[in-house]
Amino acid sequence: MEEIVLKAEHMFKEFGATKAVTDVTLEVRAGSVLGLVGENGSGKSTMSSMIAGVYPPTKGTMTYLGKEYHPKSVLDARKAGIQYLTQEQGTIDGMTVAENMFLGEEDQFSKVGNVSMRKLNQFARKILDENGLNYVDPKKPIEAYSFEDRKMIETARSLSQQPRILIIDETTTALSQKGRDRIYEIIDEQKAKGTAIIIISHDLDEVQRLCDRVLIMRDGAYIDTLSGEDINPHTMRQKMIGRELGGIYYRADTVCSYQDEVVLAVEDLSVDGIFQHISFDLHKGEILGIGGLSECGMHELLKTVFGAIKPSSGSVTLNEGIKGKTKLKNTSISVRNKVAYIPKDRDKESLFQATSIKENIVASCLDKLKKGIFISPRSEKKMSQQEAGRMEVKMQNVEQMVKDLSGGNKQKVVIAKWLANDSKVFIMDCPTRGIDVGVKAKIYKLMNDLKQEGIGILMVSEEMMELIGMADRIITMKDGHQNHEFTRSADLSEADIIAAII
């Protein structure tokens, strides 16, 4: 029997009227991996956040290494040996890599209150090298590095002192296969060292591969703990949803189908150093998928199509613009002409975290709501309620702060915002990243409904089955170039696409 490192008993957490966690008890064991699984909003992240010192519990007790445990902050938990890796970015712009790595822990590098930057940078260099990040300069500003590099820097920081508990909350969803493989290696290494590990993931195949036990949560409550052969996607999915997932998950058909009319034409588009000479047409009623390794340039391509990155050469033409053919040269032109963009990093690029659901939804359609120079609060409320209802956002009401929603419900708000603007073209970058099977099914149904309405969808995905399951055509990219095109068919396999992108 493994040593119980931490026991959390009868845990409750309430945010106002919202009961995020209700009477959950769990044990975390040395050298063992515990999975926390449930739909978005089930309370998984809130539960791990209480262990990591992000929130104090409303009720409940925690025992850590045989003693009562009351962390006052994340830093307090880290000093106790509990490290927390989150899905979203956990580093701060305007600081160096080394300063980010040891924020709040500078005392170990100081004498008489003065921090020795030389010692700080030296120790950061050592930790980075130990974690395969020898190309990262600890003296450089953190914003000089990509989202993935920043996540790996955070991971290196969490291992700078040997943890007793390592919490990995949806971290792999933000990473390329290379980054994921490194996280898997770390899990194996830490498990061998006797570290207790908690993993939160919506990738049920990943959970099956990594976990010794899996605790299922639903609507903030404990449902079941699985082990052995019971840890399989079918059983987990059924218990986390509380029912069989009815209907079709991906598209039911296997036929490439769209109208002849081209709604968006991309011609010889290049951004120096990122991607070159990309050309394609998006048709009315088409789902056009783009696949490749994370660093192939496909995410930047979507930003350029939307107008958020200025191209070095080439053009993007919308054929259904306000004045007929319209060049999409910036984001204002795109939004005005009913082009929607759903970014990979919703928290930083698509939502105003410090405002309400209502304010986020109406942000894209103020012109539509305007009567003369006025916008009535009643029309804003009606619009936001209508679109939040259409997307089945789990919320108290539309006045609730968007930052308090789960990841899946945040994504629903992002989509609701663009539906409110009557968007004619949807540009989607990893639209189901970090969300559960129930919300995924909802988004796939919406995509199919939009397709049937004649709306064109341009989608980047790092999930091969998502591309195969939803797209009419798939363009693959490698090293900044488009290199292959596949047409929807029953015979198309993951192996075909992987062979093209690697």
PDB file of C-alpha atoms in Angstrom, residues 133-307:
ATOM      1  CA  LEU A 133      15.874  23.952 -22.245  1.00  0.00           C
ATOM      2  CA  ASN A 134      19.499  24.838 -22.988  1.00  0.00           C
ATOM      3  CA  TYR A 135      18.316  27.146 -25.810  1.00  0.00           C
ATOM      4  CA  VAL A 136      16.456  29.391 -23.331  1.00  0.00           C
ATOM      5  CA  ASP A 137      18.390  32.434 -22.062  1.00  0.00           C
ATOM      6  CA  PRO A 138      17.474  33.124 -18.391  1.00  0.00           C
ATOM      7  CA  LYS A 139      18.331  36.820 -18.845  1.00  0.00           C
ATOM      8  CA  LYS A 140      15.921  37.346 -21.754  1.00  0.00           C
ATOM      9  CA  PRO A 141      12.403  38.773 -21.287  1.00  0.00           C
ATOM     10  CA  ILE A 142       9.894  35.920 -20.939  1.00  0.00           C
ATOM     11  CA  GLU A 143       7.764  37.342 -23.791  1.00  0.00           C
ATOM     12  CA  ALA A 144      10.596  36.523 -26.223  1.00  0.00           C
ATOM     13  CA  TYR A 145       9.479  32.876 -26.020  1.00  0.00           C
ATOM     14  CA  SER A 146       6.470  31.021 -27.430  1.00  0.00           C
ATOM     15  CA  PHE A 147       3.499  29.853 -25.358  1.00  0.00           C
ATOM     16  CA  GLU A 148       4.856  26.298 -25.425  1.00  0.00           C
ATOM     17  CA  ASP A 149       8.368  27.354 -24.356  1.00  0.00           C
ATOM     18  CA  ARG A 150       6.828  29.342 -21.503  1.00  0.00           C
ATOM     19  CA  LYS A 151       4.883  26.269 -20.344  1.00  0.00           C
ATOM     20  CA  MET A 152       8.080  24.206 -20.391  1.00  0.00           C
ATOM     21  CA  ILE A 153       9.887  26.963 -18.418  1.00  0.00           C
ATOM     22  CA  GLU A 154       7.081  26.771 -15.833  1.00  0.00           C
ATOM     23  CA  THR A 155       7.526  22.995 -15.743  1.00  0.00           C
ATOM     24  CA  ALA A 156      11.272  23.386 -15.171  1.00  0.00           C
ATOM     25  CA  ARG A 157      10.545  25.854 -12.347  1.00  0.00           C
ATOM     26  CA  SER A 158       8.202  23.351 -10.671  1.00  0.00           C
ATOM     27  CA  LEU A 159      11.026  20.779 -10.629  1.00  0.00           C
ATOM     28  CA  SER A 160      13.721  23.158  -9.327  1.00  0.00           C
ATOM     29  CA  GLN A 161      13.007  21.709  -5.868  1.00  0.00           C
ATOM     30  CA  GLN A 162      11.949  18.053  -5.693  1.00  0.00           C
ATOM     31  CA  PRO A 163       8.133  18.133  -5.219  1.00  0.00           C
ATOM     32  CA  ARG A 164       6.187  15.807  -2.942  1.00  0.00           C
ATOM     33  CA  ILE A 165       3.002  16.436  -4.957  1.00  0.00           C
ATOM     34  CA  LEU A 166       2.889  17.512  -8.625  1.00  0.00           C
ATOM     35  CA  ILE A 167      -0.475  18.739  -9.970  1.00  0.00           C
ATOM     36  CA  ILE A 168      -0.788  18.872 -13.778  1.00  0.00           C
ATOM     37  CA  ASP A 169      -4.014  20.664 -14.751  1.00  0.00           C
ATOM     38  CA  GLU A 170      -4.710  20.330 -18.504  1.00  0.00           C
ATOM     39  CA  THR A 171      -1.108  21.314 -19.267  1.00  0.00           C
ATOM     40  CA  THR A 172      -0.678  18.892 -22.179  1.00  0.00           C
ATOM     41  CA  THR A 173      -3.591  20.343 -24.186  1.00  0.00           C
ATOM     42  CA  ALA A 174      -1.557  23.498 -24.866  1.00  0.00           C
ATOM     43  CA  LEU A 175       1.521  21.610 -26.091  1.00  0.00           C
ATOM     44  CA  SER A 176       2.775  20.022 -29.290  1.00  0.00           C
ATOM     45  CA  GLN A 177       3.524  16.299 -29.348  1.00  0.00           C
ATOM     46  CA  LYS A 178       7.148  17.030 -28.413  1.00  0.00           C
ATOM     47  CA  GLY A 179       6.023  19.012 -25.362  1.00  0.00           C
ATOM     48  CA  ARG A 180       3.501  16.337 -24.382  1.00  0.00           C
ATOM     49  CA  ASP A 181       6.145  13.622 -24.626  1.00  0.00           C
ATOM     50  CA  ARG A 182       8.386  15.636 -22.288  1.00  0.00           C
ATOM     51  CA  ILE A 183       5.534  15.941 -19.741  1.00  0.00           C
ATOM     52  CA  TYR A 184       4.981  12.167 -19.976  1.00  0.00           C
ATOM     53  CA  GLU A 185       8.709  11.605 -19.332  1.00  0.00           C
ATOM     54  CA  ILE A 186       8.540  13.901 -16.282  1.00  0.00           C
ATOM     55  CA  ILE A 187       5.531  11.969 -14.937  1.00  0.00           C
ATOM     56  CA  ASP A 188       7.417   8.653 -15.268  1.00  0.00           C
ATOM     57  CA  GLU A 189      10.553  10.153 -13.673  1.00  0.00           C
ATOM     58  CA  GLN A 190       8.631  11.704 -10.774  1.00  0.00           C
ATOM     59  CA  LYS A 191       6.572   8.586 -10.191  1.00  0.00           C
ATOM     60  CA  ALA A 192       9.813   6.567  -9.888  1.00  0.00           C
ATOM     61  CA  LYS A 193      11.049   9.097  -7.294  1.00  0.00           C
ATOM     62  CA  GLY A 194       7.925   8.552  -5.177  1.00  0.00           C
ATOM     63  CA  THR A 195       6.216  11.842  -6.056  1.00  0.00           C
ATOM     64  CA  ALA A 196       2.429  11.850  -5.752  1.00  0.00           C
ATOM     65  CA  ILE A 197       0.887  13.119  -9.005  1.00  0.00           C
ATOM     66  CA  ILE A 198      -2.556  14.536  -9.766  1.00  0.00           C
ATOM     67  CA  ILE A 199      -3.546  14.864 -13.445  1.00  0.00           C
ATOM     68  CA  ILE A 200      -6.569  16.713 -14.811  1.00  0.00           C
ATOM     69  CA  SER A 201      -7.198  15.971 -18.478  1.00  0.00           C
ATOM     70  CA  HIS A 202     -10.039  15.735 -20.991  1.00  0.00           C
ATOM     71  CA  ASP A 203      -7.962  13.390 -23.154  1.00  0.00           C
ATOM     72  CA  LEU A 204      -9.372  10.110 -21.851  1.00  0.00           C
ATOM     73  CA  ASP A 205      -6.820   8.017 -23.776  1.00  0.00           C
ATOM     74  CA  GLU A 206      -4.104  10.026 -21.994  1.00  0.00           C
ATOM     75  CA  VAL A 207      -5.812   9.419 -18.631  1.00  0.00           C
ATOM     76  CA  GLN A 208      -6.010   5.673 -19.339  1.00  0.00           C
ATOM     77  CA  ARG A 209      -2.317   5.579 -20.250  1.00  0.00           C
ATOM     78  CA  LEU A 210      -1.019   7.553 -17.255  1.00  0.00           C
ATOM     79  CA  CYS A 211      -3.262   7.007 -14.236  1.00  0.00           C
ATOM     80  CA  ASP A 212      -3.292   4.369 -11.508  1.00  0.00           C
ATOM     81  CA  ARG A 213      -6.620   5.604 -10.138  1.00  0.00           C
ATOM     82  CA  VAL A 214      -9.226   7.988 -11.560  1.00  0.00           C
ATOM     83  CA  LEU A 215     -11.671  10.027  -9.478  1.00  0.00           C
ATOM     84  CA  ILE A 216     -14.809  11.059 -11.388  1.00  0.00           C
ATOM     85  CA  MET A 217     -16.585  14.341 -10.543  1.00  0.00           C
ATOM     86  CA  ARG A 218     -19.904  15.703 -11.798  1.00  0.00           C
ATOM     87  CA  ASP A 219     -21.520  19.056 -10.919  1.00  0.00           C
ATOM     88  CA  GLY A 220     -19.019  19.586  -8.085  1.00  0.00           C
ATOM     89  CA  ALA A 221     -19.698  16.222  -6.434  1.00  0.00           C
ATOM     90  CA  TYR A 222     -17.776  12.943  -6.111  1.00  0.00           C
ATOM     91  CA  ILE A 223     -19.161  10.179  -8.361  1.00  0.00           C
ATOM     92  CA  ASP A 224     -16.726   7.238  -8.300  1.00  0.00           C
ATOM     93  CA  THR A 225     -13.082   6.145  -8.167  1.00  0.00           C
ATOM     94  CA  LEU A 226     -11.889   3.779 -10.907  1.00  0.00           C
ATOM     95  CA  SER A 227      -8.827   1.562 -11.053  1.00  0.00           C
ATOM     96  CA  GLY A 228      -7.413  -1.247 -13.217  1.00  0.00           C
ATOM     97  CA  GLU A 229      -9.472  -2.220 -16.274  1.00  0.00           C
ATOM     98  CA  ASP A 230     -12.274   0.171 -15.303  1.00  0.00           C
ATOM     99  CA  ILE A 231     -10.009   3.041 -16.412  1.00  0.00           C
ATOM    100  CA  ASN A 232     -11.153   3.116 -20.037  1.00  0.00           C
ATOM    101  CA  PRO A 233     -12.639   5.941 -22.140  1.00  0.00           C
ATOM    102  CA  HIS A 234     -16.117   4.377 -22.385  1.00  0.00           C
ATOM    103  CA  THR A 235     -16.578   3.892 -18.617  1.00  0.00           C
ATOM    104  CA  MET A 236     -15.080   7.282 -17.759  1.00  0.00           C
ATOM    105  CA  ARG A 237     -17.206   9.079 -20.345  1.00  0.00           C
ATOM    106  CA  GLN A 238     -20.403   7.405 -19.138  1.00  0.00           C
ATOM    107  CA  LYS A 239     -19.743   8.189 -15.463  1.00  0.00           C
ATOM    108  CA  MET A 240     -18.644  11.806 -16.025  1.00  0.00           C
ATOM    109  CA  ILE A 241     -21.683  12.627 -18.159  1.00  0.00           C
ATOM    110  CA  GLY A 242     -24.100  10.411 -16.208  1.00  0.00           C
ATOM    111  CA  ARG A 243     -25.551   8.976 -19.374  1.00  0.00           C
ATOM    112  CA  GLU A 244     -24.520   7.497 -22.689  1.00  0.00           C
ATOM    113  CA  LEU A 245     -23.362  10.251 -25.068  1.00  0.00           C
ATOM    114  CA  GLY A 246     -26.282  10.105 -27.477  1.00  0.00           C
ATOM    115  CA  GLY A 247     -26.364  10.968 -31.151  1.00  0.00           C
ATOM    116  CA  ILE A 248     -23.417  11.484 -33.468  1.00  0.00           C
ATOM    117  CA  TYR A 249     -20.120  12.805 -32.105  1.00  0.00           C
ATOM    118  CA  TYR A 250     -18.372  13.893 -35.317  1.00  0.00           C
ATOM    119  CA  ARG A 251     -20.181  14.331 -38.641  1.00  0.00           C
ATOM    120  CA  ALA A 252     -22.272  11.314 -39.646  1.00  0.00           C
ATOM    121  CA  ASP A 253     -21.392  11.545 -43.356  1.00  0.00           C
ATOM    122  CA  THR A 254     -18.054  10.674 -44.956  1.00  0.00           C
ATOM    123  CA  VAL A 255     -18.588  12.713 -48.133  1.00  0.00           C
ATOM    124  CA  CYS A 256     -16.842  15.963 -49.077  1.00  0.00           C
ATOM    125  CA  SER A 257     -19.659  18.462 -49.665  1.00  0.00           C
ATOM    126  CA  TYR A 258     -19.804  22.240 -50.132  1.00  0.00           C
ATOM    127  CA  GLN A 259     -21.176  24.834 -52.544  1.00  0.00           C
ATOM    128  CA  ASP A 260     -19.229  26.110 -55.554  1.00  0.00           C
ATOM    129  CA  GLU A 261     -19.202  29.716 -54.336  1.00  0.00           C
ATOM    130  CA  VAL A 262     -15.900  30.833 -52.778  1.00  0.00           C
ATOM    131  CA  VAL A 263     -16.417  32.973 -49.640  1.00  0.00           C
ATOM    132  CA  LEU A 264     -12.743  33.505 -48.714  1.00  0.00           C
ATOM    133  CA  ALA A 265      -9.717  33.465 -51.024  1.00  0.00           C
ATOM    134  CA  VAL A 266      -6.174  33.279 -49.621  1.00  0.00           C
ATOM    135  CA  GLU A 267      -3.528  33.975 -52.280  1.00  0.00           C
ATOM    136  CA  ASP A 268       0.231  33.492 -51.936  1.00  0.00           C
ATOM    137  CA  LEU A 269       0.167  34.530 -48.253  1.00  0.00           C
ATOM    138  CA  SER A 270       3.528  34.756 -46.457  1.00  0.00           C
ATOM    139  CA  VAL A 271       4.885  36.017 -43.143  1.00  0.00           C
ATOM    140  CA  ASP A 272       8.682  36.117 -43.188  1.00  0.00           C
ATOM    141  CA  GLY A 273      10.246  33.452 -40.992  1.00  0.00           C
ATOM    142  CA  ILE A 274       6.915  31.776 -40.153  1.00  0.00           C
ATOM    143  CA  PHE A 275       5.102  30.526 -43.289  1.00  0.00           C
ATOM    144  CA  GLN A 276       5.423  30.996 -47.048  1.00  0.00           C
ATOM    145  CA  HIS A 277       3.239  30.984 -50.166  1.00  0.00           C
ATOM    146  CA  ILE A 278      -0.032  29.671 -48.707  1.00  0.00           C
ATOM    147  CA  SER A 279      -3.006  29.649 -51.095  1.00  0.00           C
ATOM    148  CA  PHE A 280      -6.486  28.139 -50.759  1.00  0.00           C
ATOM    149  CA  ASP A 281     -10.181  28.883 -51.283  1.00  0.00           C
ATOM    150  CA  LEU A 282     -12.822  28.426 -48.578  1.00  0.00           C
ATOM    151  CA  HIS A 283     -16.244  27.647 -50.042  1.00  0.00           C
ATOM    152  CA  LYS A 284     -19.739  28.323 -48.823  1.00  0.00           C
ATOM    153  CA  GLY A 285     -20.815  25.518 -46.500  1.00  0.00           C
ATOM    154  CA  GLU A 286     -17.299  24.056 -46.274  1.00  0.00           C
ATOM    155  CA  ILE A 287     -15.299  23.019 -43.231  1.00  0.00           C
ATOM    156  CA  LEU A 288     -11.671  23.380 -44.340  1.00  0.00           C
ATOM    157  CA  GLY A 289      -9.217  21.844 -41.880  1.00  0.00           C
ATOM    158  CA  ILE A 290      -5.526  22.701 -41.513  1.00  0.00           C
ATOM    159  CA  GLY A 291      -3.230  20.278 -39.703  1.00  0.00           C
ATOM    160  CA  GLY A 292       0.433  20.094 -38.792  1.00  0.00           C
ATOM    161  CA  LEU A 293       2.861  20.107 -35.907  1.00  0.00           C
ATOM    162  CA  SER A 294       2.303  22.979 -33.473  1.00  0.00           C
ATOM    163  CA  GLU A 295       5.270  25.010 -34.740  1.00  0.00           C
ATOM    164  CA  CYS A 296       4.537  24.587 -38.478  1.00  0.00           C
ATOM    165  CA  GLY A 297       3.003  28.087 -38.778  1.00  0.00           C
ATOM    166  CA  MET A 298      -0.672  27.084 -38.930  1.00  0.00           C
ATOM    167  CA  HIS A 299      -1.729  29.074 -35.828  1.00  0.00           C
ATOM    168  CA  GLU A 300      -0.021  32.216 -37.146  1.00  0.00           C
ATOM    169  CA  LEU A 301      -1.656  31.585 -40.543  1.00  0.00           C
ATOM    170  CA  LEU A 302      -5.134  31.882 -39.013  1.00  0.00           C
ATOM    171  CA  LYS A 303      -4.182  35.107 -37.228  1.00  0.00           C
ATOM    172  CA  THR A 304      -2.912  36.502 -40.539  1.00  0.00           C
ATOM    173  CA  VAL A 305      -6.110  35.503 -42.374  1.00  0.00           C
ATOM    174  CA  PHE A 306      -8.134  37.325 -39.681  1.00  0.00           C
ATOM    175  CA  GLY A 307      -5.897  40.406 -39.941  1.00  0.00           C
TER     176      GLY A 307
END
